[in-house]
Short mmCIF file of C-alpha atoms and ligand atoms in Angstrom, two decimals:
data_model
loop_
_atom_site.label_atom_id
_atom_site.label_comp_id
_atom_site.label_asym_id
_atom_site.label_seq_id
_atom_site.Cartn_x
_atom_site.Cartn_y
_atom_site.Cartn_z
CA MET A 1 -28.16 10.53 8.31
CA MET A 2 -29.30 9.74 4.74
CA GLU A 3 -33.11 10.33 4.14
CA HIS A 4 -35.16 7.11 4.03
CA PRO A 5 -36.44 7.44 0.70
CA MET A 6 -39.40 5.80 0.74
CA THR A 7 -41.97 8.58 0.84
CA LYS A 8 -43.56 10.49 4.26
CA THR A 9 -46.50 9.47 3.41
CA LEU A 10 -46.19 5.65 4.10
CA ILE A 11 -44.94 6.26 6.93
CA GLU A 12 -47.24 8.04 8.24
CA LYS A 13 -49.53 5.67 7.20
CA TYR A 14 -48.26 2.57 8.77
CA GLY A 15 -46.38 4.25 11.62
CA GLU A 16 -50.34 5.57 12.98
CA THR A 17 -52.09 2.04 12.66
CA ARG A 18 -51.68 0.82 15.91
CA LEU A 19 -50.32 -3.03 15.31
CA PRO A 20 -48.56 -5.64 17.47
CA ARG A 21 -45.58 -6.61 18.12
CA TYR A 22 -46.01 -10.80 17.04
CA THR A 23 -43.91 -11.91 20.05
CA SER A 24 -46.41 -14.81 19.17
CA TYR A 25 -49.01 -15.52 17.53
CA PRO A 26 -52.51 -15.51 17.98
CA THR A 27 -51.29 -12.37 20.39
CA ALA A 28 -53.03 -12.09 23.92
CA PRO A 29 -55.32 -10.50 23.14
CA VAL A 30 -56.82 -13.13 21.32
CA PHE A 31 -56.72 -15.63 24.72
CA SER A 32 -59.25 -16.60 27.43
CA PRO A 33 -60.88 -18.31 29.70
CA LYS A 34 -61.19 -21.17 28.05
CA VAL A 35 -58.54 -22.74 29.01
CA GLY A 36 -57.12 -22.68 31.82
CA PRO A 37 -55.37 -24.80 34.61
CA THR A 38 -55.95 -27.64 33.93
CA GLU A 39 -55.36 -27.60 29.92
CA CYS A 40 -52.30 -26.05 31.16
CA ALA A 41 -51.35 -28.98 33.58
CA GLU A 42 -52.22 -31.49 30.79
CA TRP A 43 -50.00 -29.57 28.19
CA ILE A 44 -46.39 -29.69 30.77
CA ASN A 45 -47.39 -33.33 31.85
CA ALA A 46 -47.47 -33.26 27.39
CA VAL A 47 -44.23 -32.16 27.28
CA PRO A 48 -41.93 -35.07 25.63
CA SER A 49 -38.91 -36.02 28.28
CA GLU A 50 -35.74 -35.81 25.60
CA GLU A 51 -36.80 -32.33 24.67
CA SER A 52 -35.15 -29.54 26.27
CA THR A 53 -38.09 -26.78 27.95
CA SER A 54 -37.54 -23.19 28.08
CA LEU A 55 -38.33 -20.89 31.54
CA TYR A 56 -39.37 -18.18 32.01
CA LEU A 57 -39.50 -16.82 36.07
CA HIS A 58 -41.52 -12.84 36.71
CA ILE A 59 -40.75 -10.80 39.09
CA PRO A 60 -43.15 -7.83 39.30
CA PHE A 61 -41.96 -5.12 40.84
CA CYS A 62 -39.19 -2.24 40.61
CA ARG A 63 -38.57 0.76 43.75
CA SER A 64 -39.98 3.57 41.39
CA MET A 65 -42.11 3.21 38.17
CA CYS A 66 -40.97 5.27 34.51
CA TRP A 67 -43.36 6.72 33.21
CA TYR A 68 -43.20 5.08 29.83
CA CYS A 69 -42.98 1.94 31.55
CA GLY A 70 -45.98 -0.73 29.69
CA CYS A 71 -44.34 -4.56 31.76
CA HIS A 72 -46.57 -5.72 34.95
CA THR A 73 -44.42 -4.31 38.02
CA THR A 74 -45.16 -3.39 41.49
CA ILE A 75 -44.04 0.03 42.36
CA SER A 76 -42.64 -1.29 46.54
CA GLU A 77 -40.55 0.63 48.93
CA ARG A 78 -40.83 -2.24 50.89
CA ASP A 79 -39.45 -4.66 51.29
CA GLN A 80 -41.96 -7.76 52.61
CA PRO A 81 -44.35 -7.78 49.04
CA ILE A 82 -40.53 -9.07 46.99
CA LEU A 83 -40.26 -12.24 50.30
CA ASP A 84 -44.05 -13.02 49.95
CA TYR A 85 -43.75 -13.41 46.52
CA LEU A 86 -40.86 -14.94 46.10
CA ASP A 87 -42.61 -18.03 48.51
CA VAL A 88 -45.63 -18.11 46.21
CA LEU A 89 -43.80 -18.10 43.04
CA GLN A 90 -40.79 -21.11 44.93
CA ARG A 91 -44.11 -23.50 45.50
CA GLU A 92 -45.43 -22.82 41.83
CA ILE A 93 -42.32 -24.05 40.97
CA ALA A 94 -42.42 -26.87 42.85
CA SER A 95 -45.91 -27.95 42.23
CA VAL A 96 -44.88 -27.93 38.71
CA GLY A 97 -41.70 -29.72 39.29
CA GLU A 98 -43.93 -32.71 41.29
CA ALA A 99 -46.65 -32.68 38.44
CA ARG A 100 -44.60 -34.52 36.71
CA GLN A 101 -43.25 -37.92 36.85
CA ASP A 102 -39.62 -36.59 35.29
CA LYS A 103 -36.82 -33.16 35.60
CA LEU A 104 -37.41 -31.88 32.20
CA ASN A 105 -34.46 -30.90 30.88
CA VAL A 106 -33.59 -26.65 30.93
CA GLY A 107 -31.72 -25.20 28.13
CA GLU A 108 -33.08 -22.20 28.65
CA ILE A 109 -34.14 -19.69 31.62
CA HIS A 110 -35.20 -15.67 31.11
CA PHE A 111 -36.29 -13.56 34.25
CA GLY A 112 -37.69 -11.35 33.53
CA GLY A 113 -39.32 -8.52 35.24
CA GLY A 114 -40.03 -5.92 37.11
CA THR A 115 -36.59 -5.35 38.44
CA PRO A 116 -35.24 -10.12 38.89
CA THR A 117 -32.21 -8.87 40.28
CA ILE A 118 -34.48 -6.27 43.58
CA VAL A 119 -34.60 -9.90 45.45
CA LYS A 120 -31.34 -9.72 47.81
CA PRO A 121 -27.94 -12.01 46.77
CA GLU A 122 -29.36 -14.69 49.10
CA GLU A 123 -32.97 -15.05 47.86
CA PHE A 124 -31.89 -15.34 44.20
CA ILE A 125 -29.38 -18.42 45.40
CA ALA A 126 -32.11 -19.50 47.28
CA LEU A 127 -34.55 -19.88 44.00
CA MET A 128 -31.95 -21.17 41.91
CA GLY A 129 -32.24 -24.19 43.98
CA VAL A 130 -35.76 -24.82 43.96
CA LEU A 131 -35.56 -24.43 40.37
CA SER A 132 -32.55 -26.58 40.67
CA SER A 133 -34.92 -29.33 41.98
CA ASN A 134 -37.43 -29.51 40.13
CA PHE A 135 -36.00 -29.80 36.81
CA ALA A 136 -33.20 -30.83 34.78
CA ILE A 137 -30.57 -27.89 34.54
CA GLY A 138 -26.69 -29.07 33.03
CA PRO A 139 -24.13 -26.34 32.88
CA ALA A 140 -24.19 -26.34 28.47
CA ALA A 141 -28.56 -24.39 29.95
CA ARG A 142 -28.54 -20.13 28.48
CA ILE A 143 -30.07 -18.25 31.96
CA ALA A 144 -30.13 -13.90 30.54
CA VAL A 145 -31.23 -11.16 33.76
CA GLU A 146 -33.16 -8.52 32.52
CA ILE A 147 -30.77 -5.20 34.76
CA ASP A 148 -31.69 -2.81 35.97
CA PRO A 149 -28.49 -0.49 36.82
CA ARG A 150 -29.90 1.77 39.19
CA THR A 151 -29.84 -0.82 41.59
CA LEU A 152 -27.71 -3.38 40.54
CA THR A 153 -25.16 -3.55 43.57
CA VAL A 154 -21.70 -5.40 43.88
CA GLU A 155 -23.50 -8.33 46.33
CA MET A 156 -26.35 -9.19 43.61
CA ALA A 157 -23.78 -9.40 40.33
CA GLU A 158 -21.46 -11.63 41.90
CA ALA A 159 -24.72 -13.66 43.08
CA LEU A 160 -25.79 -13.94 38.77
CA GLY A 161 -21.38 -14.84 38.61
CA GLN A 162 -22.02 -17.77 41.17
CA THR A 163 -25.44 -19.12 39.74
CA GLY A 164 -24.44 -19.30 36.28
CA VAL A 165 -26.24 -16.63 34.97
CA THR A 166 -24.92 -16.15 31.29
CA ARG A 167 -26.94 -12.61 29.36
CA ALA A 168 -27.60 -9.63 30.67
CA SER A 169 -29.76 -7.51 29.68
CA LEU A 170 -29.65 -4.10 30.46
CA GLY A 171 -32.43 -1.30 31.10
CA VAL A 172 -30.81 1.33 29.46
CA GLN A 173 -32.78 3.66 27.40
CA SER A 174 -31.59 6.84 26.40
CA PHE A 175 -28.63 9.35 27.54
CA ASP A 176 -29.76 12.08 27.52
CA PRO A 177 -30.66 14.42 30.59
CA VAL A 178 -33.47 15.81 29.79
CA VAL A 179 -35.34 13.02 27.64
CA GLN A 180 -34.54 10.82 31.79
CA LYS A 181 -36.54 13.42 33.63
CA ALA A 182 -39.15 13.72 30.76
CA ILE A 183 -39.44 9.13 31.48
CA ASN A 184 -38.03 9.52 35.12
CA ARG A 185 -36.03 7.14 35.28
CA ILE A 186 -32.45 9.32 36.81
CA GLN A 187 -29.74 6.52 35.22
CA SER A 188 -26.01 8.03 34.92
CA GLU A 189 -23.38 6.73 31.95
CA GLU A 190 -21.29 6.14 34.72
CA THR A 191 -23.67 4.33 36.34
CA THR A 192 -24.12 1.69 33.07
CA ALA A 193 -20.66 1.48 32.74
CA ALA A 194 -20.30 0.48 36.15
CA THR A 195 -23.31 -1.79 36.20
CA VAL A 196 -20.92 -3.23 33.26
CA GLY A 197 -17.64 -3.12 34.37
CA SER A 198 -19.20 -5.04 37.53
CA LEU A 199 -21.06 -7.98 35.19
CA ARG A 200 -18.10 -8.28 33.43
CA ALA A 201 -16.12 -8.83 36.87
CA ASN A 202 -17.83 -12.46 37.20
CA GLY A 203 -17.94 -13.65 34.33
CA ILE A 204 -21.26 -12.18 32.15
CA ASN A 205 -19.07 -11.02 28.86
CA ALA A 206 -22.83 -10.87 27.28
CA ILE A 207 -24.64 -7.93 27.76
CA ASN A 208 -27.49 -6.49 25.95
CA PHE A 209 -29.06 -2.61 26.06
CA ASP A 210 -31.94 -1.57 25.16
CA LEU A 211 -32.89 1.41 24.08
CA ILE A 212 -36.02 3.44 23.32
CA TYR A 213 -36.64 6.10 21.37
CA GLY A 214 -39.94 7.88 20.32
CA LEU A 215 -39.96 9.36 24.32
CA PRO A 216 -40.89 12.23 24.62
CA PHE A 217 -38.23 15.77 23.72
CA GLN A 218 -36.33 13.19 21.64
CA ASP A 219 -35.03 13.70 18.65
CA VAL A 220 -32.60 11.87 16.22
CA ARG A 221 -29.30 14.16 17.97
CA SER A 222 -30.56 12.89 20.79
CA CYS A 223 -30.76 9.41 19.57
CA ILE A 224 -27.57 9.17 18.11
CA ASP A 225 -25.66 10.10 21.01
CA THR A 226 -27.28 7.35 23.76
CA VAL A 227 -25.94 5.38 20.59
CA GLU A 228 -22.87 6.12 20.57
CA ARG A 229 -21.50 7.06 24.85
CA ALA A 230 -23.19 3.71 24.63
CA ILE A 231 -21.07 1.50 21.44
CA LYS A 232 -18.22 2.82 24.08
CA MET A 233 -19.47 0.01 26.58
CA ARG A 234 -18.99 -2.55 23.88
CA PRO A 235 -22.43 -4.59 24.95
CA ASP A 236 -22.96 -7.49 22.21
CA ARG A 237 -26.40 -6.69 21.61
CA PHE A 238 -28.85 -4.39 21.47
CA ALA A 239 -32.64 -4.21 21.10
CA VAL A 240 -34.16 -0.50 19.91
CA PHE A 241 -37.99 -0.57 21.16
CA GLY A 242 -39.55 2.49 19.60
CA TYR A 243 -41.94 4.01 22.83
CA ALA A 244 -45.33 2.46 23.17
CA HIS A 245 -47.73 5.46 23.52
CA VAL A 246 -50.86 3.33 25.41
CA PRO A 247 -51.89 5.63 28.49
CA GLY A 248 -55.31 4.68 28.64
CA PHE A 249 -54.01 0.94 29.45
CA LYS A 250 -50.90 1.90 31.33
CA LYS A 251 -52.67 5.25 33.44
CA HIS A 252 -49.01 6.21 35.03
CA GLN A 253 -48.37 6.46 30.54
CA ARG A 254 -50.58 10.20 31.48
CA LEU A 255 -47.29 12.22 33.17
CA ILE A 256 -45.80 11.92 29.79
CA ASP A 257 -45.96 14.90 27.91
CA GLU A 258 -47.31 13.92 25.11
CA ASN A 259 -46.78 17.38 23.55
CA ALA A 260 -43.14 15.92 23.32
CA LEU A 261 -44.02 13.28 21.28
CA ALA A 262 -42.31 13.11 18.45
CA GLY A 263 -44.91 12.12 14.66
CA ALA A 264 -44.50 8.49 13.48
CA TYR A 265 -42.27 9.86 10.92
CA GLU A 266 -39.78 12.35 13.01
CA ARG A 267 -39.63 8.36 15.28
CA ASN A 268 -39.33 6.99 11.91
CA GLN A 269 -35.23 9.04 12.01
CA GLN A 270 -34.96 8.29 14.99
CA ALA A 271 -35.30 4.61 14.65
CA GLU A 272 -33.11 5.33 11.24
CA ALA A 273 -30.67 6.74 12.89
CA ILE A 274 -30.29 4.48 15.30
CA SER A 275 -29.82 1.45 13.17
CA GLU A 276 -27.43 3.39 11.50
CA THR A 277 -24.81 4.53 13.43
CA LEU A 278 -24.99 0.84 14.96
CA VAL A 279 -24.64 -0.60 11.73
CA SER A 280 -20.99 1.69 11.41
CA ALA A 281 -19.50 0.74 14.16
CA GLY A 282 -19.66 -3.24 13.58
CA TYR A 283 -23.03 -4.33 14.71
CA LYS A 284 -25.48 -6.09 12.25
CA GLN A 285 -29.04 -5.64 12.44
CA ILE A 286 -31.33 -8.49 13.65
CA GLY A 287 -34.66 -8.76 13.10
CA LEU A 288 -36.90 -5.40 12.62
CA ASP A 289 -34.91 -4.71 16.42
CA HIS A 290 -32.24 -5.80 16.86
CA PHE A 291 -28.66 -5.31 17.15
CA ALA A 292 -25.63 -8.24 17.06
CA LEU A 293 -21.85 -8.00 16.85
CA PRO A 294 -20.47 -10.17 14.30
CA GLU A 295 -19.79 -13.30 16.15
CA ASP A 296 -22.93 -13.25 18.80
CA ASP A 297 -24.79 -16.77 18.55
CA LEU A 298 -28.37 -14.56 17.17
CA ALA A 299 -26.28 -12.63 13.92
CA THR A 300 -25.60 -16.26 13.55
CA ALA A 301 -28.82 -17.75 13.69
CA SER A 302 -29.95 -14.99 11.04
CA ILE A 303 -27.55 -15.53 8.83
CA ASN A 304 -28.47 -19.79 9.00
CA GLY A 305 -32.35 -18.86 8.67
CA ARG A 306 -32.79 -20.22 12.37
CA LEU A 307 -33.35 -17.14 14.93
CA HIS A 308 -36.90 -17.13 15.88
CA ARG A 309 -38.91 -15.01 17.86
CA ASN A 310 -40.72 -15.19 21.37
CA PHE A 311 -41.96 -13.20 24.10
CA GLN A 312 -38.61 -11.59 24.94
CA GLY A 313 -38.22 -10.99 20.89
CA TYR A 314 -35.99 -12.39 18.49
CA THR A 315 -33.67 -15.26 20.40
CA THR A 316 -32.05 -18.16 19.06
CA ASP A 317 -34.56 -20.33 20.96
CA GLU A 318 -35.40 -23.20 19.78
CA CYS A 319 -37.01 -25.01 22.78
CA ARG A 320 -40.88 -25.74 21.73
CA ALA A 321 -42.02 -25.30 25.75
CA LEU A 322 -42.37 -22.18 27.67
CA ILE A 323 -42.54 -21.92 30.89
CA GLY A 324 -43.87 -19.22 32.65
CA PHE A 325 -43.62 -18.71 36.82
CA GLY A 326 -45.31 -15.81 38.14
CA ALA A 327 -48.18 -13.43 38.12
CA SER A 328 -48.20 -12.62 34.54
CA SER A 329 -46.40 -14.32 33.10
CA ILE A 330 -46.52 -16.88 29.41
CA GLY A 331 -45.99 -19.81 29.07
CA ARG A 332 -46.10 -21.58 25.40
CA PHE A 333 -46.04 -25.12 24.40
CA ALA A 334 -47.28 -27.08 21.36
CA GLN A 335 -50.21 -27.28 21.75
CA GLY A 336 -51.22 -23.53 22.88
CA TYR A 337 -50.07 -20.26 25.15
CA VAL A 338 -51.49 -19.66 28.17
CA GLN A 339 -51.46 -16.98 30.65
CA ASN A 340 -50.99 -16.42 34.33
CA GLU A 341 -52.52 -14.22 36.36
CA VAL A 342 -51.70 -10.87 36.33
CA PRO A 343 -53.47 -9.16 40.54
CA LEU A 344 -50.87 -10.32 42.49
CA GLY A 345 -53.50 -11.58 44.59
CA LEU A 346 -55.83 -13.45 42.43
CA TYR A 347 -51.71 -15.25 41.68
CA ALA A 348 -51.46 -16.06 45.17
CA ARG A 349 -54.59 -17.08 45.77
CA ARG A 350 -54.59 -19.47 42.69
CA ILE A 351 -50.96 -21.23 44.54
CA ALA A 352 -52.46 -21.39 47.95
CA ASP A 353 -55.71 -22.99 47.05
CA GLY A 354 -53.06 -25.47 45.77
CA GLY A 355 -53.80 -25.03 41.56
CA LEU A 356 -51.99 -23.39 39.11
CA ALA A 357 -51.95 -19.16 38.66
CA THR A 358 -53.60 -20.30 34.72
CA ALA A 359 -55.70 -17.81 34.29
CA LYS A 360 -56.29 -18.03 30.68
CA GLY A 361 -55.01 -18.68 26.85
CA TYR A 362 -55.72 -20.13 23.75
CA ALA A 363 -54.98 -23.14 22.28
CA LEU A 364 -53.81 -23.74 18.63
CA THR A 365 -55.45 -24.94 15.14
CA SER A 366 -54.40 -26.17 12.10
CA GLU A 367 -55.18 -22.93 10.66
CA ASP A 368 -53.27 -20.79 13.94
CA ARG A 369 -50.52 -22.67 13.17
CA LEU A 370 -49.34 -22.05 9.46
CA ARG A 371 -50.98 -18.73 10.56
CA ALA A 372 -47.50 -18.23 13.04
CA ASP A 373 -44.47 -20.16 11.07
CA VAL A 374 -45.94 -17.46 8.19
CA ILE A 375 -45.51 -14.58 10.69
CA GLU A 376 -42.72 -15.40 12.60
CA ARG A 377 -40.60 -15.83 9.20
CA LEU A 378 -42.35 -12.95 8.27
CA MET A 379 -40.82 -10.87 11.00
CA CYS A 380 -36.85 -12.44 12.20
CA ASP A 381 -36.48 -12.57 7.03
CA PHE A 382 -38.13 -10.33 6.48
CA GLY A 383 -39.74 -12.78 3.35
CA ALA A 384 -41.84 -16.33 3.62
CA ASP A 385 -42.15 -18.72 1.23
CA LEU A 386 -45.39 -18.70 1.44
CA GLU A 387 -45.68 -22.10 -0.66
CA GLN A 388 -43.44 -23.96 1.23
CA ILE A 389 -44.59 -23.43 4.18
CA ALA A 390 -48.59 -24.06 3.44
CA ALA A 391 -47.42 -27.24 2.21
CA SER A 392 -45.22 -28.51 5.28
CA HIS A 393 -49.18 -27.67 6.87
CA GLY A 394 -50.73 -29.15 5.01
CA PHE A 395 -52.74 -26.47 3.30
CA ASP A 396 -53.33 -24.76 0.23
CA PRO A 397 -51.59 -21.76 -0.42
CA THR A 398 -54.22 -19.23 -2.12
CA LEU A 399 -55.89 -19.52 1.23
CA LEU A 400 -53.25 -16.78 2.85
CA TRP A 401 -53.51 -14.38 -0.37
CA ASP A 402 -56.71 -14.70 -1.60
CA GLY A 403 -58.93 -12.19 -0.73
CA ASN A 404 -56.12 -10.99 0.99
CA THR A 405 -57.60 -7.29 1.08
CA ARG A 406 -54.38 -5.88 3.54
CA LEU A 407 -51.99 -7.66 1.20
CA ALA A 408 -53.92 -6.86 -1.72
CA GLU A 409 -52.86 -2.54 -0.56
CA LEU A 410 -48.89 -3.34 0.85
CA ILE A 411 -48.26 -4.58 -2.24
CA ASP A 412 -49.85 -2.25 -4.36
CA ASP A 413 -47.97 0.28 -1.91
CA GLY A 414 -44.93 -1.17 -2.37
CA VAL A 415 -43.70 -1.93 0.87
CA ALA A 416 -44.05 -6.61 -0.13
CA THR A 417 -44.46 -8.33 -3.66
CA LEU A 418 -45.33 -11.92 -4.04
CA GLU A 419 -44.46 -13.70 -6.65
CA ALA A 420 -43.74 -17.29 -7.30
CA GLY A 421 -45.65 -17.90 -3.85
CA LYS A 422 -42.37 -16.02 -2.54
CA LEU A 423 -43.60 -12.46 -0.79
CA LEU A 424 -40.73 -10.39 0.34
CA VAL A 425 -40.89 -7.25 1.38
CA SER A 426 -38.36 -4.79 0.65
CA GLU A 427 -35.14 -3.79 2.08
CA ARG A 428 -36.50 0.44 2.48
CA SER A 429 -39.67 -1.59 3.92
CA ARG A 430 -38.23 -2.81 7.09
CA PHE A 431 -39.65 -1.21 9.19
CA MET A 432 -42.93 -1.54 7.77
CA ILE A 433 -42.80 -5.27 9.11
CA ARG A 434 -45.59 -5.30 11.87
CA ALA A 435 -47.31 -4.07 9.09
CA VAL A 436 -46.88 -7.02 6.84
CA ALA A 437 -47.06 -9.35 9.58
CA SER A 438 -50.49 -8.24 10.31
CA ALA A 439 -52.23 -8.64 6.63
CA PHE A 440 -51.59 -13.21 7.97
CA ASP A 441 -52.94 -11.94 11.04
CA ALA A 442 -56.73 -13.71 10.57
CA TYR A 443 -57.61 -12.17 14.31
CA PHE A 444 -56.06 -8.66 13.60
CA GLU A 445 -59.75 -6.09 13.39
CA ASN A 446 -60.85 -8.42 16.81
CA ALA A 447 -57.31 -7.80 18.64
CA GLY A 448 -56.09 -4.22 17.44
CA ARG A 449 -57.17 -1.63 19.30
CA GLY A 450 -54.70 -2.00 22.04
CA PHE A 451 -51.14 -2.51 20.27
CA SER A 452 -48.54 -0.05 20.47
CA LYS A 453 -47.87 2.15 16.56
CA ALA A 454 -45.45 0.60 14.47
CA ALA A 455 -43.24 3.50 13.75
S1 SF4 B 1 -37.12 -0.86 35.66
FE1 SF4 B 1 -38.42 -1.17 34.00
S2 SF4 B 1 -40.14 -3.23 34.43
FE2 SF4 B 1 -39.41 -1.16 35.72
S3 SF4 B 1 -40.81 0.56 36.56
FE3 SF4 B 1 -39.20 1.33 35.07
S4 SF4 B 1 -38.96 -0.66 33.12
FE4 SF4 B 1 -41.01 -0.99 34.15
#
C-alpha cells in the first residue's frame, strides 16, 4: 500500500475531531419538539401530486446485538413484539395515505433497521400490499432492503423477489474471525455467498455490501483480506464506514475492548487500504465512502454531478420528499425535517391515539437551504462553486467565507483551496471532507459532541 501523503499530524488533528456524517443539514441533534405532527401533516399534504416521493420504513428488531451497532434497534427472540409493531406500522401508513386526497407517486422505497427481513415472508408481502393500497408504486420504483445474511431464509429471498425488490444491502463488516468474535457477529464467508446466490436467483441483482474499518483487532492486512474475499462475490456497490465508538450514547459498545481499537492514523491506513484494493479491482470511488462498478447508476450519477446524499448515505434518489414510517424514522420535505418517536412504546401510543408519531423536527430557513446545498455538493463532489450556489439561493457568497475561521484553518493546512469563489478539496484530502463540510455548518459548535470521529 502506498503511504498516504498527508502528514500524520494532520490526520490526527482532523481525524480525532468528532464530526457529523452530513446525511442531512442541519443534522439530527438540531431537531426540536417545536416541529411536531401538525407540521408533518401540513408538509405531507403540500407534496405536489406530480412529484415522485421516497418512502423509508424502519424495522427496529434484531435477533442478537452486534456490539458495534449504532442503529435504533431492539433485541427480540420472540415474534410477538415484531407482529405488534407491524400492526402499528401498517396503521401509520394507512393514516398518511388517508390524509392525502390523491395517491402519492413513489419512486423509491427503502427498508432499514434493525433487520427488515426479521419479518416472515407473508408479513413482508402484506406490508408491501398496504403500501400499494396507499401509494402509487409503479413498476419502475426502486425498492431496497437491508439484509442480515445470518438470518435470511430462502423463502424470504423469494418473497423479496416476488414483491419487486430491486436492491439488497448486506451487512458484511469483516470476515476476520478475531474481529467477528470481538464484535459479537459471527458470519461466515459461505453464509454471505449463499445469501448473494439466493438473492440473485430471485432476480435481485443489485447488491451492496457494507464493510467497516476501525473495529477492534482490525488492521490493514485484515481489511485487505476481507475486501479481497468480498470482491469475489462481485457486489455492484460497497459502502465502507469507520466504526463510530460512542459508548456514552450506545451502552452495548462498552462491551468492545477499547484497547483493541486503532487510532486515527491507523484507521486512515485501513480506509486507504480498502479503497486501493477496491479501486484496483475496478470499482469507482463515490464520494467519501461508497464504491461502485463503473456501470452502476451511482457511478454514472457521480460523473454527471447528480449524486445526492440522504440518511442512507450516497444515493441517486432525486425525490425531494421522503416520508419516514416506523419508530425513529426521519422524513424530509421542502419545508424541513421530521423524526418519529424513538421508543417503541411512545411511537405505538401516538399512532394508537390516531395521530402521526412525529416527536421532533426542524423547519428550514433560506440560509439553511443554502448551507445544505453547499454541504451536499462538498460531500458528493469534493468541491463546490460557492458563488454559483449562493447566487441560486439569492445570497451574497461572502456570507460563506467572511469570518469563517474553521475554513481559514483548513485552507492554511492545505486541506482545501478557495479561488474565484470555488472551493476545492484536494484528492489527498478527501479523507477530511467532513471537516470541510463542518466549516459551513452554522450549528456545528453546539451540535458536535455526540458525533463519531472523522477518521
Ligand atoms: S444486525 Fe445491524 S441493526 Fe441489528 S444489531 Fe447488528 S448492526 Fe445493529
